[in-house]
Each structure stands twice: as C-alpha cells, then as structure tokens.
XYZ file of C-alpha atoms in Angstrom:
745
model
C 26.401 45.772 118.430
C 22.994 47.394 118.210
C 21.847 46.907 114.623
C 20.971 50.590 114.317
C 24.323 51.926 115.480
C 25.584 52.678 112.011
C 28.680 54.571 113.017
C 30.229 51.193 113.814
C 28.710 49.371 110.877
C 31.292 47.590 108.734
C 30.912 46.123 105.267
C 33.053 43.493 103.651
C 32.863 42.296 100.093
C 34.256 39.007 98.910
C 36.331 39.153 95.802
C 34.152 38.238 92.887
C 35.567 36.292 89.955
C 35.246 37.714 86.474
C 32.187 36.741 84.531
C 32.826 34.823 81.356
C 29.244 34.316 80.246
C 27.057 37.315 79.530
C 23.987 35.600 80.883
C 25.311 35.350 84.462
C 25.008 38.012 87.149
C 26.656 38.067 90.559
C 24.328 38.792 93.408
C 27.077 39.652 95.860
C 28.160 42.567 93.700
C 24.759 44.061 93.153
C 23.471 43.748 96.679
C 26.529 44.971 98.487
C 25.237 47.517 100.929
C 21.582 46.526 100.703
C 21.546 45.468 104.319
C 22.337 48.987 105.449
C 19.199 50.648 106.697
C 17.795 53.581 104.844
C 18.395 56.105 107.605
C 22.111 55.316 107.577
C 22.419 56.555 104.016
C 20.593 59.692 105.062
C 22.604 60.354 108.205
C 26.030 59.950 106.623
C 25.057 62.143 103.703
C 27.127 65.290 103.304
C 24.235 67.736 103.082
C 26.411 70.771 102.759
C 28.263 69.685 99.661
C 25.546 67.687 97.946
C 25.197 67.919 94.197
C 21.944 66.506 92.918
C 22.662 64.139 90.032
C 20.703 64.747 86.888
C 18.337 61.804 86.399
C 18.141 59.940 83.109
C 15.129 61.671 81.624
C 13.038 59.623 79.216
C 12.259 61.040 75.816
C 8.745 62.174 75.046
C 7.100 58.792 74.783
C 4.239 59.979 72.666
C 6.627 61.205 70.013
C 8.099 57.804 69.296
C 7.594 56.633 65.706
C 5.422 53.753 64.484
C 6.649 50.156 64.306
C 7.959 48.223 61.393
C 5.427 45.746 60.192
C 6.834 42.285 60.757
C 5.954 41.043 57.298
C 7.765 43.691 55.340
C 10.994 43.738 57.246
C 12.160 41.530 60.063
C 14.700 43.286 62.241
C 17.082 40.734 63.630
C 17.624 41.509 67.273
C 21.025 43.078 67.642
C 23.589 41.088 69.568
C 24.870 42.407 72.854
C 27.577 44.882 72.021
C 30.969 44.998 73.640
C 30.898 48.297 75.441
C 34.638 48.457 75.448
C 34.693 48.329 71.637
C 31.820 50.671 70.754
C 32.367 53.900 68.874
C 30.443 56.256 71.135
C 31.292 59.353 69.188
C 29.628 58.149 66.005
C 26.750 56.304 67.622
C 23.280 57.682 66.891
C 20.972 54.995 68.236
C 17.822 57.051 67.999
C 18.065 57.403 64.244
C 18.482 53.745 63.212
C 15.240 51.812 63.633
C 12.980 54.852 63.772
C 14.305 56.485 60.596
C 14.255 53.185 58.746
C 10.679 52.503 59.760
C 9.464 55.942 58.701
C 11.009 55.187 55.322
C 9.126 51.868 55.218
C 5.783 53.534 55.982
C 6.458 56.017 53.180
C 7.431 53.136 50.878
C 4.145 51.290 51.515
C 2.214 54.505 50.963
C 3.999 55.075 47.653
C 3.411 51.485 46.510
C -0.285 51.814 47.355
C -0.821 55.015 45.350
C 1.190 53.776 42.345
C -0.740 50.487 42.385
C -4.033 52.376 42.673
C -3.161 54.439 39.602
C -2.321 51.308 37.604
C -5.365 49.380 38.878
C -7.832 51.929 37.456
C -7.098 51.146 33.752
C -6.880 47.408 34.546
C -10.340 47.656 36.123
C -11.796 49.586 33.161
C -10.450 46.963 30.738
C -11.751 44.056 32.833
C -14.463 42.053 30.960
C -16.261 41.466 34.261
C -16.485 45.210 35.052
C -17.606 46.036 31.490
C -20.327 43.400 31.711
C -21.374 44.506 35.198
C -21.727 48.199 34.288
C -22.881 47.692 30.696
C -20.112 49.372 28.720
C -17.572 48.170 26.170
C -13.972 49.354 25.899
C -11.656 47.676 23.441
C -8.794 48.621 21.151
C -5.946 46.837 19.364
C -3.356 45.654 21.868
C -5.666 46.092 24.882
C -4.635 42.706 26.259
C -0.963 43.726 25.965
C -1.654 46.951 27.910
C -3.434 45.018 30.661
C -0.578 42.502 30.770
C 2.078 45.240 31.087
C 0.149 47.156 33.766
C -0.558 43.955 35.724
C 3.088 42.922 35.468
C 4.169 46.239 37.031
C 1.532 45.821 39.748
C 2.666 42.249 40.417
C 6.391 42.981 40.720
C 6.228 46.495 42.218
C 3.114 46.330 44.388
C 3.537 42.663 45.256
C 7.246 42.858 46.148
C 6.745 43.190 49.965
C 4.481 40.137 50.003
C 6.767 38.046 47.808
C 9.746 38.884 50.041
C 7.705 38.167 53.158
C 6.590 34.848 51.698
C 10.219 33.829 51.175
C 10.948 34.574 54.841
C 7.916 32.577 56.002
C 8.897 29.693 53.739
C 12.458 29.640 55.102
C 11.137 29.722 58.671
C 8.621 26.941 57.904
C 5.931 29.232 59.317
C 3.167 29.929 56.761
C 1.220 33.119 57.384
C -0.381 36.069 55.652
C 2.538 36.689 53.274
C 2.591 33.150 51.916
C -1.196 33.077 51.480
C -1.205 36.395 49.567
C 1.747 35.322 47.427
C 0.103 31.996 46.595
C -2.949 33.858 45.277
C -1.133 36.582 43.306
C 1.522 34.279 41.814
C -1.056 31.748 40.617
C -3.308 34.552 39.276
C -0.428 36.257 37.436
C 1.027 33.109 35.877
C -2.368 31.759 34.786
C -3.478 35.141 33.395
C -0.227 35.462 31.437
C -0.822 32.055 29.877
C -4.403 32.990 28.933
C -3.153 36.232 27.369
C -0.662 34.537 25.043
C -0.870 30.752 25.011
C -4.168 29.180 26.116
C -7.872 29.989 26.051
C -9.491 31.067 29.310
C -10.538 33.964 31.524
C -7.776 36.100 32.990
C -7.477 37.121 36.659
C -5.726 40.470 36.141
C -8.514 42.411 37.855
C -8.448 40.072 40.873
C -4.637 40.250 40.947
C -4.557 44.067 40.906
C -7.323 44.594 43.459
C -5.949 41.933 45.828
C -2.498 43.558 45.869
C -4.085 47.011 46.234
C -6.248 46.013 49.219
C -3.384 44.161 50.920
C -1.075 47.172 50.514
C -3.761 49.383 52.041
C -4.235 47.001 54.973
C -0.529 46.808 55.739
C -0.100 50.573 55.398
C -2.962 51.155 57.874
C -1.519 48.629 60.315
C 2.008 50.050 60.145
C 0.749 53.572 60.779
C -1.194 52.396 63.838
C 1.782 50.792 65.547
C 4.780 52.158 67.408
C 8.397 52.012 66.361
C 10.683 49.025 66.467
C 12.291 48.552 69.864
C 15.420 50.561 70.588
C 15.927 48.892 73.972
C 19.489 47.832 73.248
C 20.502 51.267 72.006
C 18.925 52.876 75.077
C 20.835 50.514 77.367
C 24.090 51.416 75.645
C 23.309 55.133 75.997
C 23.262 54.739 79.788
C 27.024 54.343 79.872
C 29.381 57.350 79.919
C 31.657 57.875 76.930
C 34.670 59.063 78.919
C 36.301 58.349 82.269
C 38.894 60.037 84.500
C 41.853 57.638 84.517
C 44.373 57.872 87.365
C 48.088 57.370 86.781
C 50.581 55.966 89.298
C 51.092 59.438 90.777
C 47.353 59.914 91.310
C 46.903 62.462 88.518
C 43.738 62.121 86.443
C 43.342 62.422 82.687
C 40.214 62.101 80.573
C 40.197 58.974 78.395
C 37.658 57.102 76.310
C 35.925 54.265 78.175
C 37.000 51.903 75.362
C 40.634 52.387 76.401
C 40.107 51.100 79.944
C 41.147 47.573 80.899
C 40.744 45.595 84.133
C 43.152 46.900 86.750
C 42.977 50.543 85.635
C 42.098 53.064 88.326
C 39.504 55.751 87.691
C 38.114 58.786 89.490
C 34.361 59.393 89.795
C 33.387 62.954 90.652
C 30.175 63.996 92.463
C 27.064 63.597 90.319
C 28.809 61.551 87.607
C 27.785 58.161 86.277
C 30.142 55.316 87.127
C 31.538 54.212 83.730
C 32.386 50.538 84.392
C 32.042 47.854 87.053
C 34.779 47.859 89.661
C 35.755 48.008 93.325
C 36.127 51.191 95.384
C 39.619 51.590 96.876
C 39.312 55.142 98.192
C 36.563 57.579 99.130
C 33.002 57.303 100.379
C 29.715 58.460 98.925
C 26.089 57.548 98.441
C 25.343 55.983 95.053
C 21.943 55.907 93.359
C 21.510 52.365 92.015
C 17.701 52.493 91.841
C 17.574 52.482 88.053
C 19.772 49.380 87.921
C 18.942 47.332 91.019
C 15.616 48.713 92.263
C 17.042 49.766 95.653
C 14.901 52.809 96.483
C 17.362 54.448 98.910
C 20.819 55.638 97.749
C 23.405 53.079 98.900
C 26.268 54.161 101.165
C 29.576 53.164 99.537
C 32.894 52.658 101.311
C 36.319 51.330 100.211
C 36.177 47.624 99.375
C 32.608 47.769 98.074
C 31.469 47.170 94.498
C 30.569 49.973 92.084
C 28.181 49.223 89.216
C 28.642 50.844 85.820
C 25.659 53.060 84.977
C 24.796 53.963 88.589
C 24.993 57.620 89.660
C 27.479 58.874 92.242
C 26.163 61.200 94.943
C 28.053 63.904 96.778
C 31.387 62.210 97.452
C 34.472 61.500 95.365
C 35.182 57.831 94.630
C 38.271 56.100 93.297
C 37.569 52.761 91.669
C 39.649 49.885 90.332
C 38.127 48.662 87.058
C 37.278 44.955 87.250
C 35.075 44.330 84.231
C 34.819 45.745 80.720
C 32.894 44.860 77.578
C 30.503 41.919 77.761
C 31.455 41.156 81.371
C 29.867 44.311 82.799
C 26.550 44.278 84.613
C 24.845 46.387 81.941
C 26.169 44.216 79.088
C 24.669 41.197 80.821
C 21.314 42.978 81.082
C 21.565 43.701 77.337
C 22.203 40.002 76.640
C 19.201 38.922 78.723
C 16.925 41.412 76.949
C 18.219 40.218 73.571
C 17.570 36.554 74.361
C 14.056 37.215 75.653
C 13.113 39.416 72.676
C 14.293 36.773 70.207
C 12.011 34.205 71.842
C 9.049 36.604 71.886
C 9.484 37.614 68.211
C 8.446 34.103 67.118
C 4.861 34.633 68.291
C 2.129 34.798 65.635
C -0.890 37.091 65.721
C -4.482 36.040 65.127
C -4.467 37.123 61.449
C -1.332 35.089 60.721
C -2.804 32.043 62.463
C -5.950 32.331 60.334
C -3.836 32.842 57.201
C -1.738 29.764 58.023
C -4.791 27.501 58.053
C -6.220 29.158 54.930
C -2.887 28.504 53.200
C -3.033 24.799 54.029
C -6.699 24.632 52.972
C -5.991 26.509 49.711
C -3.056 24.289 48.725
C -4.947 21.098 49.564
C -8.153 22.213 47.817
C -6.197 23.496 44.801
C -4.310 20.230 44.303
C -7.446 18.110 44.723
C -9.398 20.368 42.340
C -6.694 20.262 39.670
C -6.274 16.498 39.957
C -10.002 15.786 39.775
C -10.786 18.030 36.783
C -7.668 16.927 34.936
C -9.157 13.431 34.954
C -12.818 14.455 34.616
C -12.430 17.258 32.033
C -9.392 18.833 30.377
C -6.236 20.771 31.323
C -7.540 24.335 30.645
C -10.652 23.765 32.788
C -8.603 22.098 35.540
C -6.176 25.038 35.605
C -8.988 27.615 35.708
C -10.742 25.834 38.604
C -7.478 25.472 40.566
C -6.511 29.140 40.161
C -10.041 30.243 41.090
C -9.753 28.215 44.300
C -6.325 29.678 45.141
C -7.453 33.272 44.515
C -10.734 32.939 46.421
C -8.924 31.269 49.351
C -7.185 34.615 49.973
C -10.117 37.012 50.406
C -9.553 40.738 49.980
C -11.238 41.383 53.328
C -8.575 39.330 55.114
C -6.070 42.081 54.387
C -8.275 44.656 56.134
C -10.085 42.589 58.778
C -7.364 42.834 61.434
C -5.584 46.097 60.404
C -8.841 48.072 60.586
C -9.571 46.719 64.072
C -5.973 47.426 65.114
C -6.197 51.011 63.874
C -9.389 51.648 65.872
C -7.958 49.801 68.895
C -4.767 51.878 68.795
C -6.807 55.082 68.669
C -8.900 54.008 71.680
C -5.721 52.993 73.531
C -4.111 56.394 72.915
C -7.199 58.186 74.233
C -6.924 56.060 77.378
C -3.216 56.733 77.945
C -1.843 53.539 76.385
C 0.752 53.170 73.637
C 0.829 49.722 72.025
C 4.241 48.695 70.712
C 3.780 44.951 70.156
C 0.340 44.066 68.772
C 0.846 40.303 68.956
C 1.604 40.401 72.679
C -1.209 42.908 73.254
C -3.649 40.375 71.770
C -2.534 37.907 74.457
C -3.341 40.319 77.311
C -6.897 38.975 77.378
C -5.547 35.639 78.672
C -3.336 37.001 81.485
C -3.441 34.854 84.653
C -0.783 36.620 86.702
C 0.543 40.178 86.804
C 3.932 40.923 88.334
C 4.618 44.473 89.530
C 7.913 46.156 90.255
C 7.687 48.204 93.460
C 9.805 51.336 93.168
C 8.238 53.788 90.722
C 5.445 51.384 89.749
C 3.328 50.516 92.786
C 5.032 53.366 94.621
C 5.696 56.910 93.444
C 9.480 56.518 93.558
C 9.603 59.553 95.859
C 9.950 59.561 99.619
C 7.174 60.980 101.722
C 6.338 61.296 105.396
C 4.214 58.381 106.621
C 4.248 58.878 110.409
C 4.846 61.850 112.728
C 5.292 60.869 116.386
C 5.745 63.971 118.601
C 7.149 63.732 122.126
C 4.867 64.429 125.051
C 3.852 68.063 125.159
C 5.031 68.770 121.588
C 2.540 69.636 118.848
C 2.774 67.639 115.622
C 2.903 70.857 113.581
C 5.780 72.250 115.675
C 7.758 69.024 115.270
C 7.312 68.993 111.497
C 8.144 72.712 111.229
C 11.510 72.175 112.953
C 12.411 69.260 110.658
C 11.107 71.084 107.573
C 13.179 74.195 108.323
C 16.437 72.238 108.726
C 15.889 69.805 105.828
C 15.171 72.680 103.426
C 18.945 73.095 103.283
C 19.457 69.521 101.970
C 19.045 67.913 98.557
C 19.003 64.346 99.872
C 15.994 62.244 98.681
C 14.847 61.587 102.263
C 15.180 65.271 103.165
C 13.070 66.095 100.118
C 10.320 63.850 101.490
C 10.113 65.927 104.668
C 10.251 69.143 102.636
C 7.368 67.983 100.413
C 5.284 67.267 103.511
C 6.060 70.713 104.925
C 5.136 72.389 101.655
C 1.931 70.358 101.372
C 0.947 71.500 104.883
C 1.880 75.087 103.906
C 4.254 75.453 106.852
C 6.319 78.607 107.252
C 10.036 77.756 107.594
C 11.927 79.188 110.548
C 15.219 81.091 110.329
C 18.134 78.650 109.997
C 21.838 79.434 110.530
C 25.095 77.505 110.947
C 23.900 74.440 109.048
C 26.272 71.487 109.621
C 26.525 67.899 108.466
C 27.393 65.509 111.316
C 29.395 62.715 109.687
C 27.830 59.369 110.465
C 25.195 60.964 112.691
C 22.900 63.374 110.869
C 22.773 67.143 110.647
C 22.209 70.166 112.867
C 21.553 73.909 112.612
C 20.578 76.917 114.690
C 16.834 77.466 114.315
C 15.766 80.831 115.719
C 18.984 80.732 117.745
C 18.284 77.276 119.226
C 20.373 74.198 118.296
C 18.216 71.661 116.423
C 19.555 68.291 115.249
C 18.060 65.557 113.066
C 19.809 62.288 113.854
C 19.714 58.524 113.383
C 18.715 55.859 115.933
C 22.400 54.955 116.283
C 23.208 58.517 117.329
C 20.389 58.432 119.882
C 21.951 55.306 121.397
C 25.446 56.831 121.380
C 24.205 59.885 123.250
C 22.171 57.681 125.600
C 19.012 59.625 124.795
C 15.685 57.993 125.552
C 13.109 57.423 122.783
C 10.045 55.302 122.107
C 11.826 52.057 121.276
C 8.685 49.986 120.776
C 7.186 52.538 118.375
C 10.513 52.857 116.576
C 10.788 49.061 116.233
C 7.263 48.938 114.800
C 8.070 51.567 112.153
C 11.465 50.053 111.308
C 9.861 46.637 110.871
C 7.678 48.173 108.157
C 10.834 49.149 106.271
C 10.454 52.838 107.016
C 13.342 55.239 107.569
C 13.060 56.892 110.999
C 14.764 60.159 112.011
C 14.754 61.855 115.413
C 14.379 65.605 115.959
C 16.277 67.080 118.929
C 16.187 70.599 120.378
C 19.130 71.281 122.686
C 19.506 67.475 122.998
C 15.897 67.088 124.126
C 13.733 64.751 122.015
C 10.969 66.568 120.156
C 9.720 63.471 118.355
C 10.417 61.162 115.445
C 9.399 61.178 111.795
C 9.070 58.091 109.566
C 9.681 58.353 105.821
C 9.034 55.800 103.067
C 8.577 55.494 99.328
C 4.902 56.438 98.995
C 2.397 53.892 97.653
C 0.349 55.237 94.738
C -3.331 55.701 95.575
C -4.269 53.901 92.355
C -2.243 50.817 93.350
C -4.837 49.824 95.956
C -7.649 49.968 93.396
C -5.838 48.010 90.686
C -4.822 45.115 92.971
C -8.385 44.855 94.315
C -9.833 44.885 90.777
C -7.409 42.169 89.631
C -8.522 39.982 92.537
C -12.131 40.356 91.390
C -11.077 39.114 87.940
C -9.222 36.187 89.577
C -5.875 37.474 88.305
C -3.048 36.944 90.794
C -0.769 39.891 91.586
C 2.884 39.541 92.597
C 5.620 41.998 93.558
C 9.149 41.587 92.206
C 11.639 44.140 93.505
C 15.316 44.736 94.110
C 14.470 46.680 97.265
C 15.018 45.223 100.743
C 12.561 42.668 102.088
C 11.193 44.736 104.984
C 10.116 47.575 102.691
C 8.749 45.172 100.064
C 6.821 43.051 102.573
C 5.238 46.158 104.091
C 4.048 47.434 100.693
C 2.881 43.965 99.630
C 0.902 43.506 102.836
C -0.703 46.944 102.541
C -1.821 46.194 98.973
C -2.862 42.591 99.641
C -0.625 40.983 97.015
C -0.478 37.204 96.529
C 3.301 36.989 96.989
C 6.326 39.270 97.340
C 9.821 38.571 95.966
C 12.359 41.041 97.407
C 16.082 41.776 96.904
C 15.848 40.227 93.440
C 18.504 40.918 90.804
C 17.630 41.533 87.125
C 18.752 38.023 86.112
C 16.667 36.551 88.904
C 13.676 38.698 87.926
C 13.504 37.064 84.505
C 13.926 33.636 86.154
C 10.992 34.385 88.452
C 8.905 35.283 85.387
C 9.810 31.940 83.787
C 8.867 30.122 87.015
C 5.531 31.948 87.240
C 4.751 30.864 83.660
C 4.833 27.204 84.665
C 1.564 25.399 84.189
C 0.847 27.332 80.956
C 0.133 30.508 82.921
C 0.145 33.803 81.012
C 2.252 36.367 82.889
C 2.415 40.156 82.510
C 5.169 42.302 84.029
C 4.811 45.979 84.968
C 8.043 47.912 85.570
C 9.929 51.142 85.025
C 13.679 50.614 85.470
C 16.711 49.145 83.738
C 16.583 46.297 86.246
C 13.082 45.448 84.979
C 14.075 45.236 81.291
C 14.951 41.497 81.186
C 11.708 40.616 82.995
C 9.650 42.907 80.721
C 11.122 41.151 77.693
C 10.632 37.685 79.227
C 6.981 38.195 80.208
C 4.121 37.299 77.870
C 3.180 40.985 78.098
C 5.677 43.660 79.162
C 4.098 46.883 80.466
C 6.251 49.963 81.132
C 5.434 52.998 83.246
C 5.670 56.064 80.989
C 7.639 58.043 83.568
C 10.223 55.252 83.762
C 13.547 54.855 82.002
C 13.861 54.790 78.216
C 15.207 51.248 78.507
C 12.038 49.939 80.163
C 9.860 51.863 77.702
C 11.728 50.481 74.695
C 11.612 46.901 76.021
C 7.893 46.879 76.819
C 4.972 45.771 74.639
C 2.596 48.397 76.057
C 3.431 51.761 77.663
C 1.308 53.491 80.317
C 1.678 57.141 79.279
C 0.028 58.484 82.435
C 2.180 56.232 84.662
C -0.989 54.999 86.353
C -0.988 51.272 87.280
C -4.784 51.333 87.030
C -4.387 51.518 83.251
C -3.363 47.843 83.430
C -7.084 47.104 83.798
C -7.779 49.111 80.633
C -5.208 47.013 78.750
C -7.008 43.799 79.687
C -10.469 45.159 78.818
C -9.304 46.624 75.502
C -7.440 43.440 74.575
C -10.581 41.359 75.146
C -12.756 43.772 73.148
C -10.183 43.979 70.324
C -9.876 40.209 70.085
C -13.655 39.761 69.926
C -13.862 42.282 67.089
C -10.953 40.617 65.248
C -12.701 37.242 65.423
C -15.943 38.794 64.143
C -14.110 40.402 61.220
C -12.214 37.230 60.367
C -15.512 35.345 60.303
C -16.899 37.919 57.852
C -13.652 37.857 55.847
C -13.194 34.106 55.470
C -16.509 32.605 56.551
C -17.907 32.556 53.027
C -14.899 30.436 51.975
C -16.696 27.458 53.472
C -19.166 27.785 50.582
C -17.047 29.618 47.998
C -14.072 27.226 47.850
C -16.173 24.088 47.153
C -18.187 26.008 44.528
C -14.965 27.373 42.979
C -13.646 23.813 42.895
C -16.728 22.879 40.844
C -18.453 20.415 43.180
C -21.854 21.517 41.773
C -20.637 21.973 38.209
C -22.889 19.157 36.951
C -25.895 21.041 38.355
C -24.797 24.147 36.472
C -23.700 25.970 39.633
C -20.135 27.236 39.542
C -18.620 30.339 41.106
C -16.930 32.658 38.655
C -14.252 35.267 39.465
C -16.953 37.947 38.990
C -19.241 36.447 41.641
C -16.266 35.893 43.939
C -15.202 39.541 43.584
C -18.715 40.772 44.389
C -18.928 38.663 47.557
C -15.430 39.795 48.578
C -16.420 43.446 48.194
C -19.452 42.980 50.431
C -17.419 41.226 53.147
C -14.765 43.974 52.979
C -17.383 46.687 53.563
C -18.873 44.722 56.476
C -15.398 44.380 58.059
C -14.763 48.117 57.754
C -18.081 49.044 59.396
C -17.717 46.394 62.113
C -14.222 47.631 63.054
C -15.592 51.127 63.699
C -18.006 49.663 66.269
C -15.152 48.623 68.588
C -15.428 50.033 72.112
C -14.420 49.079 75.652
C -16.818 48.605 78.533
C-alpha cells in the first residue's frame, strides 16, 4: 500500500491494561494515530459540518496575585486528587491560594505599621537614643512601659519569624527565620531580666528595630512576587463536570463525571471535551490533543482507538467506553508528576537563606564561646551581656532588606521586559543554566499553520493557484484550511465566487469556483485517480514533515501547496544567541519526528527528542541534568507541565495554557522565546547585586562579632549596642541605594 493512500489506512490499538500507579503513563494510548500524516486529518475532515471548539483560554497572566513568602507560610503541595471523587460544583480553585496570599500580604503590612507605632515610644525611651540626641525623658514606671511595648512587639511583630523558625528547626534547615528568632529571643529574654532581676543594659531598642526592619523586608519581598502556584487546580479545571451517559438502548442522559465507572458508555458531541479516558466504539472525528500530547495536527479518530480525557472533539460524534477514572486517568497522572516535581523543587534555598544559615552557625558558636570565656574570666552578668550582644549583632538589620530590595527592583525590571517571576529561588539559578529545552508547538513555533511552499503546475501563476485554494478553503474552519486562508489574506487576494461546497469523505473537498469544479485533495486521492504530480518535490516536502495538498481544476493539476506549523522569527535569534553563550539548546516535543527534525534542523538545535509523552519529557529533563548540569525548560501546554516542574528553571509562554503558566517559575508575558535571554541576563545582574548587598549587610560582622565578644576588652575596645546600631543603620542605607542601581546590560 502506498503510505499516502489514506483511504485504505487502518489503525489498530492493543488493549491497554489499567494503570495502578499514578506515576505511569502508557505510550500506546497517547500516540495512537500519531503515525497518520497531517494531510489525512485534513482530507477526512467534514468541512461542511465543522464546529470550531472553543480553546482553553488562559486568564490574564498579569493579573495574577503575588506569592506567599515561604517563611511565613509553607503551602504543602496538594496531593493528586481523585477526579472521580471531586465536588466540581463547589470547587473554586482560583480563590484558594490567591485569596489566602492577599490576606497574608495585608497581615504583614498590618504587623509592620502596628510595630512601627509601638517602636516610636520604645526608641524615645532608649538610653542610647537619648544620649545620642542629647535629651532626657524619664518618668516613674518608664521601664515597665518599655517592657510592655517591647513584649507586644516581640509576640505580635515577631510571630511570623518565630513560627518560621519552628518550621526550619523541624526541617533541620537553618535559615533567615532561625537567625532572626535567635537574635530577638535572646534580646527579649536578656532585656526582661535586666528590667526586673539583674543589672545591665537592655536591648529593647535593638529588639524593636530588628523586628520592624525584618517585617518591612518581608512585606516588600512578598509584594514583589507572584502568587502561589495553582497548577493542580488548573489541571483539574480542564476536565468537564458532566458527561452524556448512554443506556443499553442507546439513549443519553446527563450525569456527573463522578458517577461514571469503567465500562460505562458515553457520548461526546462535536466541540466537547472528552471527560475521561476510554476507547472509541462508534463514530469518527478529528480530536485536538495538542494541549495534552503536543501533536500539532488534530488526530483522526476511528472505532477501536483511544480517547484521552481533556482533549477536544472536532466535528464528529464519538461514542466511548470509559476505561479509566480517578487517579488512573492520563490527566491525574500528569497531576501526580507535577506534584512530585514541585515537592522536590520546594526544598531549594535562596541566597539570603544560605547566608543566614552560615550566620546562624557562626552566631551560635561565637555566642557559646563568648559566654564560656567571660563566665570564667569575669562574672555572669558580663558574660550574658557579651553573649547577647554577639547574638544580636550576628543578625544585622540590613540582612532583612539586602535581598528583598534587590528582588523588588529586579521584579520591576522583569515586568518592564515582559517577564513575570513566580519562583525567586529558581530564578536566581538561571544564571547557571547549561542547557535549555524547548517545546516545539506554540513555543519555537507559532502553534498556527501557515503556507510554507507554493508549487504551481507549468503555465499556472502562483497567485492564481493560491487564489483558487484560498477561495475554497474560506468555507472551512479546519486548522490547515485556516493556514491557507491566512496566507490569502496576507497577500490581500480577492476570493472568487464559490458554490456547491462539498466535503469528499477520505479525499478532500470540492466546490464550483466561478462555475468551474475545483477540488483540494490529498496525495492518496491523486494516486487513486491516477493523476500525475511532482513526486520528487512532494517527497521532499513530506520528508520535512509538511502537510501537502493538491489543487485540481476539472481534474487537471494546478499545483500543490505545503502547510506547516510556522517557526517564530525570534526562535532563530534566540538559538543562535544561546550558542554564543555556550548554552546547549534541545527540542522536546510530542509531535511526530519528521516535523520535529525539520524544525530542529532549521534552527540548528543540539538535539531533538520527538513523539515524547509527558512522563517521558520529565525523564528526559532528569537525564539532561546528569553531570550536575543546570537545565531550563520552555513550554506552553499541559503536556509540558511535568517537565516545567522537573527542570531547574521552568519557563512558560504567556499565551500558553493556565496549567503551564501555573507550573512555571518564570512567565514570558509577550510569548517571545527571545525573552529567555533576558531572563539569563537579569538573573546574573540580580545575583551580582544580591552578593554586593550581602557583603555590605554582613561584611562588618567579621570585625563586629569579635569586638562584641570582647576580644579587645583588655585594651578598652568593646563594641556596645549603640555602636552596633549605628553601623547597622549605615549598612542598611548602603544596601537600599545599591539595590536601586540594578540594571541589565
């Protein structure tokens, strides 16, 4: 059989056993029908009765709320939900994380302003401030007032840090929260003792200002970040709530998807989403699986073939036997893979936390050594004062603002350049990327078909050939027909009069154009009718993965037109620029190998992986990470979600699905792959500025901690809380100014 004679093309599907583990996907189910050539789907399309399915439109990306700061509240990643048990009617996924986070931002803002109000009287009653500015303020019970105000500040303003410290302690992962808590707890306890039980200087001023500055830093950082991921909720939203169940007599009734069990038979009408995974037992149609599998051309479905829940039915009516429900469905398995990858990624620490971890160890070690030495060399009150001074100075005020201020400026620059940063920790790692993996459909390509080649027959003008095809295809809503229509509109062609439009089942379509019979047919139809055509040229185009249609006028060949998913102009530039930076580029796609290889060759990519399932995509990412390589993934579809979550940096195209957007660490608002280069440049510039600020914030500790410990006490040189506060203020101002100087080349 000639491979292009699709009227005789048969498809068989082996029975696939039920999946018992959510992490496993069956390739034979997903790729059923992939081997059919693109023009077959076009030629067997019922143009006359086509109903264009409504695509899953992403929400306005820019309107998504800011992210929960990891220290204040750790969202446990939700487990994969059993779709067959979910209450769809009461589900409001968009309101959960986003609404909660907005409340958290408001809570931090409130804590900051309340703490600021309480810090003012504490500051005025501070002996250090009175001495510094030359005034005296005292009254009976002043120390009690300061104690009460500081106690409120400690428990109310310090609550987020104390809770965060408990989490870090349980996870055996010291960070910013534990360092802050170490300083404020030691300052509060020691100051309380000096107020009522022992003689010594209190640290109430340092306690209040440290909590105030840290609240400000966290508030700034939370406002500059995007909302917590709603990837799992968005995946769940892809599934229909109801299905048309068929009884034994063939009558349909609308039921909730939760009521369906394996073996039930359901009806899928034109344009509807397929509710669950199953096998088609009656009917034929084209099904759009691009969002799930990455196959750019709608797949022709016949009885005996698999139907994937979440894919969109085309023009035909399908009857399907349900095979999988709940956690066994394809989409539930994607949810599980995303969940697993996100849980692994959430353990990463940012630069500020890494710095805080080492400062915590240094502070504890220095504090213990200081206390032990002065307990032997002097007395208990002096030993306690030196130890607390060390612990407080080890957590500089500027540390709370060093990174948040840079992040706020970085986020603003990113937004102006069409980038939305969701995960700051992963964004920091972008500077170290060794390999970038691109999805093809909708990422490197536009996701829309366009005319790539027009080959007129001898004596036929190219414009006349395109005008004939344009006039006939104007009547169709098929994606490939739209590609020809777009070309005709771009060339400002005037359509001819078309009558008696007909779909030729398994062959193509025909119509009377200005009273002359014009047909647009497949290569198989040309062979059936024994019509001559340029076989060598056709073979060349087909080898490039292009869909080829033939235009006939009264059964005489007018020429052929090749259509393909169009490569973005910016894709050429970004791959070339990555090569210059010695960053390898790979393509990972669910589309067929001929199309993928053609695009990969045109762009000059290092390697192409085609016909890859979502589970395999994430496995490829893991493999590419071997050798301590940092890997970024750029994608736009549901099928990319596991790989986006698995990659060191997940980058979503803004025009892609909500699922991809919610899974990614960075979103390209303008859907331009060239913005990947901006991510790398901005990440490098941001990291440099963070390091500079951390040096200003903690660099003086090299001198301050030994002096606070009293190493030069015998020479009469000892750092007091007043001197420490002055130095901290200077370093905080320097950090603020330095952050504003951030820019990208």
